[in-house]
Coordinates of C-alpha atoms in Angstrom, one line a residue:
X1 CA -34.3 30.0 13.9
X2 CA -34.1 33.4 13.8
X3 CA -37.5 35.0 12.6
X4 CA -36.1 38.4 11.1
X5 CA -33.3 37.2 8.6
X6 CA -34.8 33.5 8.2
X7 CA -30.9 31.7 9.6
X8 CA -31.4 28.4 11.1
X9 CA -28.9 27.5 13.8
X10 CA -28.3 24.0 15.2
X11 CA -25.9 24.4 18.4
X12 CA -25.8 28.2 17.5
X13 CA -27.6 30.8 18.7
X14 CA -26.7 33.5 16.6
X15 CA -26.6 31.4 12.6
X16 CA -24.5 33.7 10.5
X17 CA -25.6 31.4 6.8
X18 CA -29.0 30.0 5.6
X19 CA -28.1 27.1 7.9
X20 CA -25.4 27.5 10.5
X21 CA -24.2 24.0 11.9
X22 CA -21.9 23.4 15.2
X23 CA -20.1 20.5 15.2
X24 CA -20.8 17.8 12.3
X25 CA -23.7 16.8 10.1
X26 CA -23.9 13.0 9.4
X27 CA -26.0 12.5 5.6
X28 CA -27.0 8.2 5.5
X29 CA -26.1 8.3 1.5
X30 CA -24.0 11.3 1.1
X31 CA -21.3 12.8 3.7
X32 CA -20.1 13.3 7.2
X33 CA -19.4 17.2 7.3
X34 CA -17.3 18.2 9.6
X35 CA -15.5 22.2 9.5
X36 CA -12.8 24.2 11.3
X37 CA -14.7 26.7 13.2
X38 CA -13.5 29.1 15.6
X39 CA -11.6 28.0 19.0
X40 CA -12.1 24.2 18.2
X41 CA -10.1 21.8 19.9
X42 CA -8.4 19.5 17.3
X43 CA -8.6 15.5 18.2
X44 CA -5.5 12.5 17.9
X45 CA -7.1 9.8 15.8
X46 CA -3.8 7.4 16.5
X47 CA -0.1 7.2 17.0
X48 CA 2.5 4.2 17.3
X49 CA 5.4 4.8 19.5
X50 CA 8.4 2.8 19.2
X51 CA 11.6 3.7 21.4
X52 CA 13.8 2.0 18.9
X53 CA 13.1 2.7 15.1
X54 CA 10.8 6.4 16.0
X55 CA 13.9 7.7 18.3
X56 CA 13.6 11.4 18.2
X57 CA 11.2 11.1 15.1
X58 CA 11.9 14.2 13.4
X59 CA 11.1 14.3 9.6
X60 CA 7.9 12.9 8.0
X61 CA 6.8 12.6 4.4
X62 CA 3.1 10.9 3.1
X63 CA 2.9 9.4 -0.2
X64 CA -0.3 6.9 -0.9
X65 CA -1.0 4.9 2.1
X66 CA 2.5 5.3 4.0
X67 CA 4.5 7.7 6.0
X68 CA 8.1 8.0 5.9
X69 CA 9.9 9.2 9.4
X70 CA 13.2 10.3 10.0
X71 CA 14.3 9.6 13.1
X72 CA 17.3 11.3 14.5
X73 CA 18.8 9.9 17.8
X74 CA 17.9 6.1 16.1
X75 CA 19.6 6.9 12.6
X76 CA 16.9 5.7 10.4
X77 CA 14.2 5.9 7.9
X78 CA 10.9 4.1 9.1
X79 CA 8.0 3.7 6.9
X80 CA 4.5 3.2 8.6
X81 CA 1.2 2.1 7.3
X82 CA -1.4 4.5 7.9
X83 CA -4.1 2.7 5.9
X84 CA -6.1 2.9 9.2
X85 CA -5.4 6.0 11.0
X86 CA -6.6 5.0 14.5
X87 CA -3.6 2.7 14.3
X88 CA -0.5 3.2 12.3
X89 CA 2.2 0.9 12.6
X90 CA 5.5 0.4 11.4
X91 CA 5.8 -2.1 8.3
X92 CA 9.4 -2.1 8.1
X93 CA 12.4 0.3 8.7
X94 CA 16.7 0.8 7.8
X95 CA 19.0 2.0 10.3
X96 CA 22.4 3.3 9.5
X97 CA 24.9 5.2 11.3
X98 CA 26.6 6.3 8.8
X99 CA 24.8 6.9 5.6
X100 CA 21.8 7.9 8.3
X101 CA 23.2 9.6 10.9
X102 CA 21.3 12.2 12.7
X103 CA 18.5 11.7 10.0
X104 CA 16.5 14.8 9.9
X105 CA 14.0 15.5 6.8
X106 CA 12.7 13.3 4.1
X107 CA 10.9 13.5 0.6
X108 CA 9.9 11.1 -1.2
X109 CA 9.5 10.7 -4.9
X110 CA 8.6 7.9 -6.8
X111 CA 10.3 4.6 -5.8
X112 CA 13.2 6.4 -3.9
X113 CA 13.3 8.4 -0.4
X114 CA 16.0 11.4 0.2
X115 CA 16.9 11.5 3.2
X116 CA 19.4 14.5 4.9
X117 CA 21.7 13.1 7.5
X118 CA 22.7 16.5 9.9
X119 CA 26.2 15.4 11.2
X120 CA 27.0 12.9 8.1
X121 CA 26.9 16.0 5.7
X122 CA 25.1 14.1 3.7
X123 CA 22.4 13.2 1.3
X124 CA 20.9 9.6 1.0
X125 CA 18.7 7.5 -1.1
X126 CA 16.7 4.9 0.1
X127 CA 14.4 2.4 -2.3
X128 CA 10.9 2.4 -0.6
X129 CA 9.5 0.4 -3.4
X130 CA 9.5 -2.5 -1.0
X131 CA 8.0 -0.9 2.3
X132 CA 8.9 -4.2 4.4
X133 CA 12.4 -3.6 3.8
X134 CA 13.8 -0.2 2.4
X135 CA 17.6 -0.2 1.3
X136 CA 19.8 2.7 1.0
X137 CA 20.8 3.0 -2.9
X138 CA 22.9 5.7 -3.0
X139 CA 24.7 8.9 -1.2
X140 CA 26.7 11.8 -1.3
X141 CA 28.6 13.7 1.3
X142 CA 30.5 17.1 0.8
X143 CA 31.5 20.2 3.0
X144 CA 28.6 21.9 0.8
X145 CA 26.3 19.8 2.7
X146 CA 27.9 20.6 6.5
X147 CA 24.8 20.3 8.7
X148 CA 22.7 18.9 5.9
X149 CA 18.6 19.7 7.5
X150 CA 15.8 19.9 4.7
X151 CA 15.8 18.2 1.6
X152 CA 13.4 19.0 -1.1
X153 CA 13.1 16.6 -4.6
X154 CA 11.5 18.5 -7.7
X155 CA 12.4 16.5 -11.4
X156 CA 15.7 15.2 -11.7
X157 CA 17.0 17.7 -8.4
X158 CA 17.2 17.7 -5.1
X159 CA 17.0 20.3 -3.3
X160 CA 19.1 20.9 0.2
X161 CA 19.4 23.5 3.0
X162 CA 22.3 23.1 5.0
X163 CA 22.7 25.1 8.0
X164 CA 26.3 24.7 8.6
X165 CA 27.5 26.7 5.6
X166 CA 24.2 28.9 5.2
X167 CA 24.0 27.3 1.8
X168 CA 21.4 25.8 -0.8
X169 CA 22.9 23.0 -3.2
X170 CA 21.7 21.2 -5.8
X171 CA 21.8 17.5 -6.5
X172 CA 21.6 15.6 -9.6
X173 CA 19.3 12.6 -8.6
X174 CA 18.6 11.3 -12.4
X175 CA 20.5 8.2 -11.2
X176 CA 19.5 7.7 -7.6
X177 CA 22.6 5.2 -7.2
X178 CA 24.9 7.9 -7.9
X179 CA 24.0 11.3 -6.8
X180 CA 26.4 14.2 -7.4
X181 CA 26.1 17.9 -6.4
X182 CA 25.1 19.8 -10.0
X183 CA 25.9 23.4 -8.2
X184 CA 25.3 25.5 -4.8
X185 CA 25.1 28.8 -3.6
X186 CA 26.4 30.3 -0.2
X187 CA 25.5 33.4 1.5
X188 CA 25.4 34.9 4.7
X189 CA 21.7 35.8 4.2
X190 CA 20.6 32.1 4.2
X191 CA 22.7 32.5 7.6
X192 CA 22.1 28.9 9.6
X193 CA 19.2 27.3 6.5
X194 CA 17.1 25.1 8.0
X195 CA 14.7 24.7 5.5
X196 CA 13.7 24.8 1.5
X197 CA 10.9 24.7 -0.2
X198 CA 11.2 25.0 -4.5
X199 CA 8.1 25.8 -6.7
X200 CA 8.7 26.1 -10.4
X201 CA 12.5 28.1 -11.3
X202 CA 12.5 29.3 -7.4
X203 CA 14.1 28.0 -4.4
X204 CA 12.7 29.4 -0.4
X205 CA 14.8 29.3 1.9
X206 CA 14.4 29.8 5.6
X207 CA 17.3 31.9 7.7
X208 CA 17.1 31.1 10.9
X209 CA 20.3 33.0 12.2
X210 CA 19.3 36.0 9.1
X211 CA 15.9 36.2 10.9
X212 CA 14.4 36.1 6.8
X213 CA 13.5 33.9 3.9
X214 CA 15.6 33.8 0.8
X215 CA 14.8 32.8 -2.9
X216 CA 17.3 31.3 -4.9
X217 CA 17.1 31.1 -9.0
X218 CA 17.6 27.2 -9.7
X219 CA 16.7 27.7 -13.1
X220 CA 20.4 26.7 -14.0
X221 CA 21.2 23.8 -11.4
X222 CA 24.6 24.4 -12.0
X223 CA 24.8 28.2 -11.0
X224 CA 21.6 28.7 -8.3
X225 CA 21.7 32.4 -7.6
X226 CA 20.0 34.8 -5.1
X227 CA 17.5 36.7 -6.4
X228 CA 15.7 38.6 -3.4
X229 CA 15.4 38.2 0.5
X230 CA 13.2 40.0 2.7
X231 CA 15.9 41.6 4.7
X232 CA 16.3 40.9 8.6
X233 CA 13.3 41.3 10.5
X234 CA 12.1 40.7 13.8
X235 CA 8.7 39.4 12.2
X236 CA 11.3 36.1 10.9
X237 CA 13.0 36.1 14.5
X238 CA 14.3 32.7 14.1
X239 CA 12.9 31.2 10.9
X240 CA 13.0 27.7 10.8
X241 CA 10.3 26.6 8.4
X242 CA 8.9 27.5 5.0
X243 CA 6.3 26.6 2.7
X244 CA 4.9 28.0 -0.5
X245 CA 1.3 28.1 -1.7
X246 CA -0.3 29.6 -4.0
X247 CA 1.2 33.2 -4.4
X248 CA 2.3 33.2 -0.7
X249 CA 5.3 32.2 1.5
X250 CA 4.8 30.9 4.8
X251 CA 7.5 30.7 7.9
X252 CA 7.6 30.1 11.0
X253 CA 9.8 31.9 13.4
X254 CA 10.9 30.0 16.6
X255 CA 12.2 33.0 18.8
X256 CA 9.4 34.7 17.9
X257 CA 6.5 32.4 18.3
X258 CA 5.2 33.6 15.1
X259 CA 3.5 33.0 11.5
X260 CA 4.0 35.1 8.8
X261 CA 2.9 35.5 5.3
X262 CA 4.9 36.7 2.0
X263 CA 3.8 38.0 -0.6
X264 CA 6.0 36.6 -3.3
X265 CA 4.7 38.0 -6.3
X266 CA 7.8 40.1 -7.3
X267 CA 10.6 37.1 -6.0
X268 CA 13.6 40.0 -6.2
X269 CA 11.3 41.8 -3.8
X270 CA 9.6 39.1 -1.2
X271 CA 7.4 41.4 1.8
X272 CA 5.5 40.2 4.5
X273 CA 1.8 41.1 4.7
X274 CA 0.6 39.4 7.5
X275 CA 1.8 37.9 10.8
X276 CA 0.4 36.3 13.9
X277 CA 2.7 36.1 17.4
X278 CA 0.8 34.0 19.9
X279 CA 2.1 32.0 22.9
X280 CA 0.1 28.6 21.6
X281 CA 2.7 29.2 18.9
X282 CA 5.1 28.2 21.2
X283 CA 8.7 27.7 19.9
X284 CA 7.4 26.5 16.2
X285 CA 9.3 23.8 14.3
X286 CA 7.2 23.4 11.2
X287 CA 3.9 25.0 8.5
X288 CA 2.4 23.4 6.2
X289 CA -0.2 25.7 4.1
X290 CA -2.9 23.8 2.7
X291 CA -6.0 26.0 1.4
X292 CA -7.2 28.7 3.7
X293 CA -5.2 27.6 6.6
X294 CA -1.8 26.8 7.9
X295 CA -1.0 24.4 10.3
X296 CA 1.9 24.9 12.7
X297 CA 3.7 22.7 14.8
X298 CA 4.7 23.8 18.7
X299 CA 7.8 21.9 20.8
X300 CA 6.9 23.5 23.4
X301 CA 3.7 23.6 24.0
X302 CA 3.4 19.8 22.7
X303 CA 0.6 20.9 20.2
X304 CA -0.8 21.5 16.4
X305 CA -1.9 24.9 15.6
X306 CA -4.0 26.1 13.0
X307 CA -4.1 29.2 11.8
X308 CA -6.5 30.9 9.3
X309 CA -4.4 32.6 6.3
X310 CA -7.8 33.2 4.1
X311 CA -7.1 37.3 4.8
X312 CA -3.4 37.3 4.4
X313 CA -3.3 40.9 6.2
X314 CA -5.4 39.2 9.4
X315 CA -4.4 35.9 10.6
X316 CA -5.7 34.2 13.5
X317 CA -6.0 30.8 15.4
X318 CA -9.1 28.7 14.9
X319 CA -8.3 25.6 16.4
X320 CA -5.7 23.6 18.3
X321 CA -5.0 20.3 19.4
X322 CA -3.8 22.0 23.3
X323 CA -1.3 20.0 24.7
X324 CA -0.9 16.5 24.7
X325 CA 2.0 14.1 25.4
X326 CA 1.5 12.5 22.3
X327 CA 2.9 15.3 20.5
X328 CA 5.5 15.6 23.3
X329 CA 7.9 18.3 21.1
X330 CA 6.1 18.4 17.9
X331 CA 8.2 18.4 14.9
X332 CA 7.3 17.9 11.2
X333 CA 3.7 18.1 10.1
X334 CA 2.5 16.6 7.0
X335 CA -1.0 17.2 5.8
X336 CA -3.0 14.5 3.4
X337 CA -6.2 14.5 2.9
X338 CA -8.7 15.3 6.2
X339 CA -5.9 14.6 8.6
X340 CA -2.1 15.6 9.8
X341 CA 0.6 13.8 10.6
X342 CA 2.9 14.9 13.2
X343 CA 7.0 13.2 14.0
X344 CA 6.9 13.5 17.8
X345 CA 10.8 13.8 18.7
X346 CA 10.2 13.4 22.8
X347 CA 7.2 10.9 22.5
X348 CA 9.3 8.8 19.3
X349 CA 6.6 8.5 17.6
X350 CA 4.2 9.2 14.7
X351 CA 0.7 11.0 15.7
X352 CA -1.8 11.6 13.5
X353 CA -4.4 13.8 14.2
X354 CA -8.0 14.2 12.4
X355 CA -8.7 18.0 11.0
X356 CA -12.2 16.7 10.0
X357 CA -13.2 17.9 6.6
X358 CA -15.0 15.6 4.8
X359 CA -15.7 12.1 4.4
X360 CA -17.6 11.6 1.0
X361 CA -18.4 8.1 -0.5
X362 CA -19.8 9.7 -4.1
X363 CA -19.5 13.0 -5.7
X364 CA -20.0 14.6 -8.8
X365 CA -18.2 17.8 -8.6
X366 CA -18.4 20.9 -11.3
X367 CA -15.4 22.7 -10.2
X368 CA -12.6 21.9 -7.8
X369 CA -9.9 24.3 -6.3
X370 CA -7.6 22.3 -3.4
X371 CA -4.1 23.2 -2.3
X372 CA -3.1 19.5 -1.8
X373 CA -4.8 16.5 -3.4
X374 CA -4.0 13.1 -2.2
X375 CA -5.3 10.2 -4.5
X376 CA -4.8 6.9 -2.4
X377 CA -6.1 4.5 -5.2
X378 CA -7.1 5.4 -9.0
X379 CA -7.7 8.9 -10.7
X380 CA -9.4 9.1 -14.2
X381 CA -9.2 12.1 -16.3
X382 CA -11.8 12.5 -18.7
X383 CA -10.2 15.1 -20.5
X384 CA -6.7 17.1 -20.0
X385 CA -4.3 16.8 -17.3
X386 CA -2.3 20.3 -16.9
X387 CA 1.2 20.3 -14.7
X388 CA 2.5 23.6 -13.7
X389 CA 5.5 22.3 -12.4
X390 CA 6.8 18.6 -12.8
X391 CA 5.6 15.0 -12.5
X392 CA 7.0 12.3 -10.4
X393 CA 6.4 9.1 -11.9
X394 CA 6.7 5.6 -9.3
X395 CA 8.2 2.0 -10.4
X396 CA 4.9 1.3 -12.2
X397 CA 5.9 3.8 -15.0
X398 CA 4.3 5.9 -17.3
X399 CA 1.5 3.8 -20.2
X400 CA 0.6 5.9 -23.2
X401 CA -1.9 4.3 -25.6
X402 CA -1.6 7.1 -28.4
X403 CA 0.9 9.4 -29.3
X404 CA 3.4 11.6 -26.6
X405 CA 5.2 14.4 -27.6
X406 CA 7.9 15.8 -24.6
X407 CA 8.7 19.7 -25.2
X408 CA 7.3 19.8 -29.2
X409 CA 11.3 18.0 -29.2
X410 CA 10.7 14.4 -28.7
X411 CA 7.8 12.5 -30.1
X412 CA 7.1 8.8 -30.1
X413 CA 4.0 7.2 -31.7
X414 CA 2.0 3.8 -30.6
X415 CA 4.1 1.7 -33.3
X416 CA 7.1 2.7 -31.4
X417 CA 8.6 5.3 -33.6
X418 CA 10.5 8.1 -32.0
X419 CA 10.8 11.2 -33.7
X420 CA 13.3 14.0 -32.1
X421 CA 12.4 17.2 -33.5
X422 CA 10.7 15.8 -36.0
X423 CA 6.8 15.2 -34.9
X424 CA 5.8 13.8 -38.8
X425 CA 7.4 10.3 -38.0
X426 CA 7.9 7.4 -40.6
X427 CA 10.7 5.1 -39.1
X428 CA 12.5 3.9 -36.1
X429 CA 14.5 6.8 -35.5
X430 CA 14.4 10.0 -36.7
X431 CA 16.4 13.2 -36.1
X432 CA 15.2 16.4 -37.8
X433 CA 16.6 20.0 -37.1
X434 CA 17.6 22.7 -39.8
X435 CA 21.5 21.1 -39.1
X436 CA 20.9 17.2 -36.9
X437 CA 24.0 16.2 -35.5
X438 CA 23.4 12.6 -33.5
X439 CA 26.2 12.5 -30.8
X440 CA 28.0 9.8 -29.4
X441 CA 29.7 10.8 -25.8
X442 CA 32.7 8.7 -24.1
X443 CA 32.4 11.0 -20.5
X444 CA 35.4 9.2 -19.4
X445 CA 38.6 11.3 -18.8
X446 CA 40.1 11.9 -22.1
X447 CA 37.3 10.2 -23.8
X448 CA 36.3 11.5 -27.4
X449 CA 33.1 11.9 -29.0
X450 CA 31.9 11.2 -32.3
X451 CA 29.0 12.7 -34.3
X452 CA 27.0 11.6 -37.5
X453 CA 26.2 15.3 -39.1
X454 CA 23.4 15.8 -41.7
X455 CA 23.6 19.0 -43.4
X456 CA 27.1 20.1 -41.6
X457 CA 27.7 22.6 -45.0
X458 CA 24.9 21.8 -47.1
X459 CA 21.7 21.0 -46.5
X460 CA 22.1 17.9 -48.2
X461 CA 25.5 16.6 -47.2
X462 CA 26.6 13.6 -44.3
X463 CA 29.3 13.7 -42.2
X464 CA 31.1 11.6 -39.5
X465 CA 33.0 13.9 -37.4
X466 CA 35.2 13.0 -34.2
X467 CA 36.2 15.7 -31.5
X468 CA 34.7 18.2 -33.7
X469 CA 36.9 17.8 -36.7
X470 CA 35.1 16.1 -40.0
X471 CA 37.2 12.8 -41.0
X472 CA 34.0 11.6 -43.4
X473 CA 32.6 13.5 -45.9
X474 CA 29.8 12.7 -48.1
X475 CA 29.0 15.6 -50.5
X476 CA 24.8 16.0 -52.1
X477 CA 27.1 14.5 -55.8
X478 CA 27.9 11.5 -53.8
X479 CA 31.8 12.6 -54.5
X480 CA 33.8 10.8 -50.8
X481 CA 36.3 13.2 -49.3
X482 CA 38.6 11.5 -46.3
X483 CA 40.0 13.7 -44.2
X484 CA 39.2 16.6 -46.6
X485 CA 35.6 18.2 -47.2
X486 CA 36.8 20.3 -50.5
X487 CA 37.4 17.0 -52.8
X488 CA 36.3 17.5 -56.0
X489 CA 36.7 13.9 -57.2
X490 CA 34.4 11.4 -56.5
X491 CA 37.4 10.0 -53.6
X492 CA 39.3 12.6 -52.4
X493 CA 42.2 11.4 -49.6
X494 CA 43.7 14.1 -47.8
X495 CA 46.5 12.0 -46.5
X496 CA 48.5 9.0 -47.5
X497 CA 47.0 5.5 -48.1
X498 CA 48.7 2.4 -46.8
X499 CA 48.2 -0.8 -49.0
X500 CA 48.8 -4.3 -46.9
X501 CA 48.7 -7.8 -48.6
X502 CA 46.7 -9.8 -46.3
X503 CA 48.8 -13.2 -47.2
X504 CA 52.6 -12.3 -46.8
X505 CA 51.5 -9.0 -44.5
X506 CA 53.6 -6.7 -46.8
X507 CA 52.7 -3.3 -47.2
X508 CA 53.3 -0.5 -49.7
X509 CA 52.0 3.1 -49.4
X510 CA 51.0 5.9 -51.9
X511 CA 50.4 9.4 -51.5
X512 CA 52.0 12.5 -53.1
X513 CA 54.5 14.7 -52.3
X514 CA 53.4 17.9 -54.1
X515 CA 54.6 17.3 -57.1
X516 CA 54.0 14.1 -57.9
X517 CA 51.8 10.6 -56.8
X518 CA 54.1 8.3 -55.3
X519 CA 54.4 4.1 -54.9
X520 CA 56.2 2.7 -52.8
X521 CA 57.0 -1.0 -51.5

């Protein structure tokens, strides 16, 4: 205790707070406290190796109580239990070498995982819902997907990076059986992209060969377009890997052994504001920001670095894991909850290492702020849920017990009524807008399609229109016009009408000629 200012220290000399604590603080009916402090030298909690399915393990996504590695030189997508983290293990796998090949990142959303395959130009989807035995679903391969490396999954798009064409395309993934690219966006300033990160209408892209990070405008899928880059700099030598939180950017910069952070505030102007070089930074393959620190992974030096960003101007190391072979030319990291999870190319395997944090068995909690939240059973909401961005939804699917209204456009109610733009609902279906048109599409080459119009001239009137041309018309009189919508009778037929007697399958016809009504057969 120090007598002047009052600080207690336990395994500190020199307390800096009320009560300064190294190393962890054990509660019997509360927590087990543990923090990142200064120099500490990160421990592996567990890792499972396997030669076969984790061959040059490369990619890794957590969702729940799995990971999902993609594994390069073995052409597959393993998915590993990690309910205990002193012991992962595989519970089941898919290799392919040709919908797979030269897997490299993965993201998973829902039921489905997307997987990039680098020298298959290609995008696949794999159903996870079973975890003993994943199936591939669906992919697409194009030239806009030449060296195919990071894949990101945000709504109904994916996201990819491919480094062969320095391009960023977009891919429609509402019907995982059938993706197709929606647009893409080339340009020598995404020169060799290697990896992409998307929050809200922006895309980040990391430059590797640019030495910058990019951000792309995927507000319209179909036309993504650049709308600022941080220019070369030495800072981004070799930019392999970027992640967005909060208002910053972080990349890593393999030439340059380095972290730096972007401010992205102003995305037609991105600048960096920070930076950290150091030689435990050695030859960086991927960050991962999660509140005040980022965690970087070294292939060189076999290690997991983290870094604290909470002074975006001052970086520094805190802690590290130092080399060990189990993260024998660390890869992807993946952060959930107090721990990380490394793909370990050389080792071919998954290692998991603890961050400590806490370990809390109640809490009542007044206020919350987290970067990343990771819910491995139930979450109840007393009040309001707010999304910034989007929600992926799993098999199980979404259960509303009162009303939902999508966009103030479509609205359903707990009878089963839907309502599109029309929130006051009193039947099945109902369709309001100053001038509803319900469509009917055939997208099949040459295929029409057909609307039912209320109000197409009158706010009272009903149409049945095909290809955009009105063939029934329904005035507010109840007067019929057929192929006319000037009739002032109450059947107007622009046209001539063909009679047929349905027993001897004669026909006669009558229309007019322009001077008179004609009969005829």
């Amino acid at each position: 205790m120090n007598s002047l200012t009052g600080r207690v220290g336990i395994g500190v000399s020199s307390p800096s707070a009320p009560l300064h604590v190294n190393g962890s603080v054990f509660v019997s009916n509360g927590a087990v406290v543990q923090n990142i402090t200064s120099n500490v030298t990160l421990s592996v909690a567990g890792n499972v190796t396997d030669g076969t399915l984790l061959n040059s393990a490369i990619g890794v996504y957590v969702s729940g109580r799995y990971a999902y590695v993609a594994s390069s030189s073995a052409n597959a997508l393993a998915v590993v239990d990690i309910s205990s983290p002193s012991s992962p293990a595989i519970a089941g796998s898919v290799q392919d070498a040709t919908f797979l090949v030269q897997a490299s990142s993965v993201y998973v959303s829902g039921r489905y995982a997307y997987v990039t395959s680098v020298s298959g130009d290609r995008l696949t989807v794999v159903d996870v819902s079973n975890p003993a035995s994943p199936a591939i679903i669906g992919s697409v391969s194009s030239s806009k997907l030449d060296s195919a490396y990071s894949v990101y999954v945000s709504g109904k798009y994916a996201y990819v990076a491919s480094s062969g064409n320095d391009s960023l395309t977009v891919i429609d993934v509402s019907a995982p059986a059938f993706p197709a690219i929606a647009g893409s966006v080339t340009d020598r300033r995404m020169d060799g992209a290697r990896s992409v990160y998307v929050s809200g209408k922006y895309a980040y892209v990391a430059g590797p060969i640019n030495n910058s990070i990019t951000i792309v405008d995927v507000s319209n899928p179909s036309s993504p377009s650049i709308t600022g880059n941080t220019g070369s700099d030495r800072r981004l030598d070799g930019a392999i890997s970027v992640y967005i939180s909060g208002g910053y950017g972080y990349a890593a910069s393999q030439t340059n052994n380095s972290l730096s952070i972007i401010n992205i505030s102003d995305p037609s102007a991105p600048r960096i504001v920070g930076s950290i070089t150091d030689p435990r930074i050695n030859s960086p393959y991927s960050v991962q920001a999660s509140g005040r620190y980022a965690y970087i992974t070294s292939e060189q030096d076999d290690a997991l670095i983290v870094v604290d960003v909470s002074i975006p101007a001052s970086p520094f190391v805190i802690a590290t894991t130092g080399k060990d072979t189990r993260l024998d030319f660390a890869e992807t990291v993946f952060i959930a909850g107090r721990y990380a999870y490394v793909a370990v190319s050389s080792a071919d395997s998954l290692t998991v290492v603890d961050l400590g944090g806490f370990d809390v068995t109640s809490a009542s909690i007044g206020s919350l702020s987290a970067g990343t939240i990771s819910v491995t059973d139930n979450a109840d909401i007393g009040n309001s849920l707010y999304v910034r961005n989007g929600i992926n939804v799993g098999p199980g699917g979404i259960l509303s017990n009162g009303p939902v209204s999508i966009n103030n456009t479509l609205h359903t109610t707990p009878s089963g009524f839907v309502g599109i733009g029309s929130p006051n609902i009193t039947s099945i279906l109902q369709i309001g807008s100053p001038s509803p048109v319900f469509t009917i599409n055939n997208t099949a080459a040459g295929g029409a399609f057909y609307g039912f119009a209320v109000g197409s001239l009158t706010p009272s009137d009903l149409a049945i229109q095909m290809n955009g041309t009105t063939r029934l018309y329904v005035n507010p009189s109840g007067d019929v016009g057929i192929g006319t919508v000037t009739q002032p009778e109450k059947l107007s037929i622009n046209g001539t009408v063909t009679v047929i007697n349905q027993t001897t399958g004669t026909s006669g016809r009558i229309y007019h000629n322009g001077t008179h009504l004609i009969i005829e057969g």
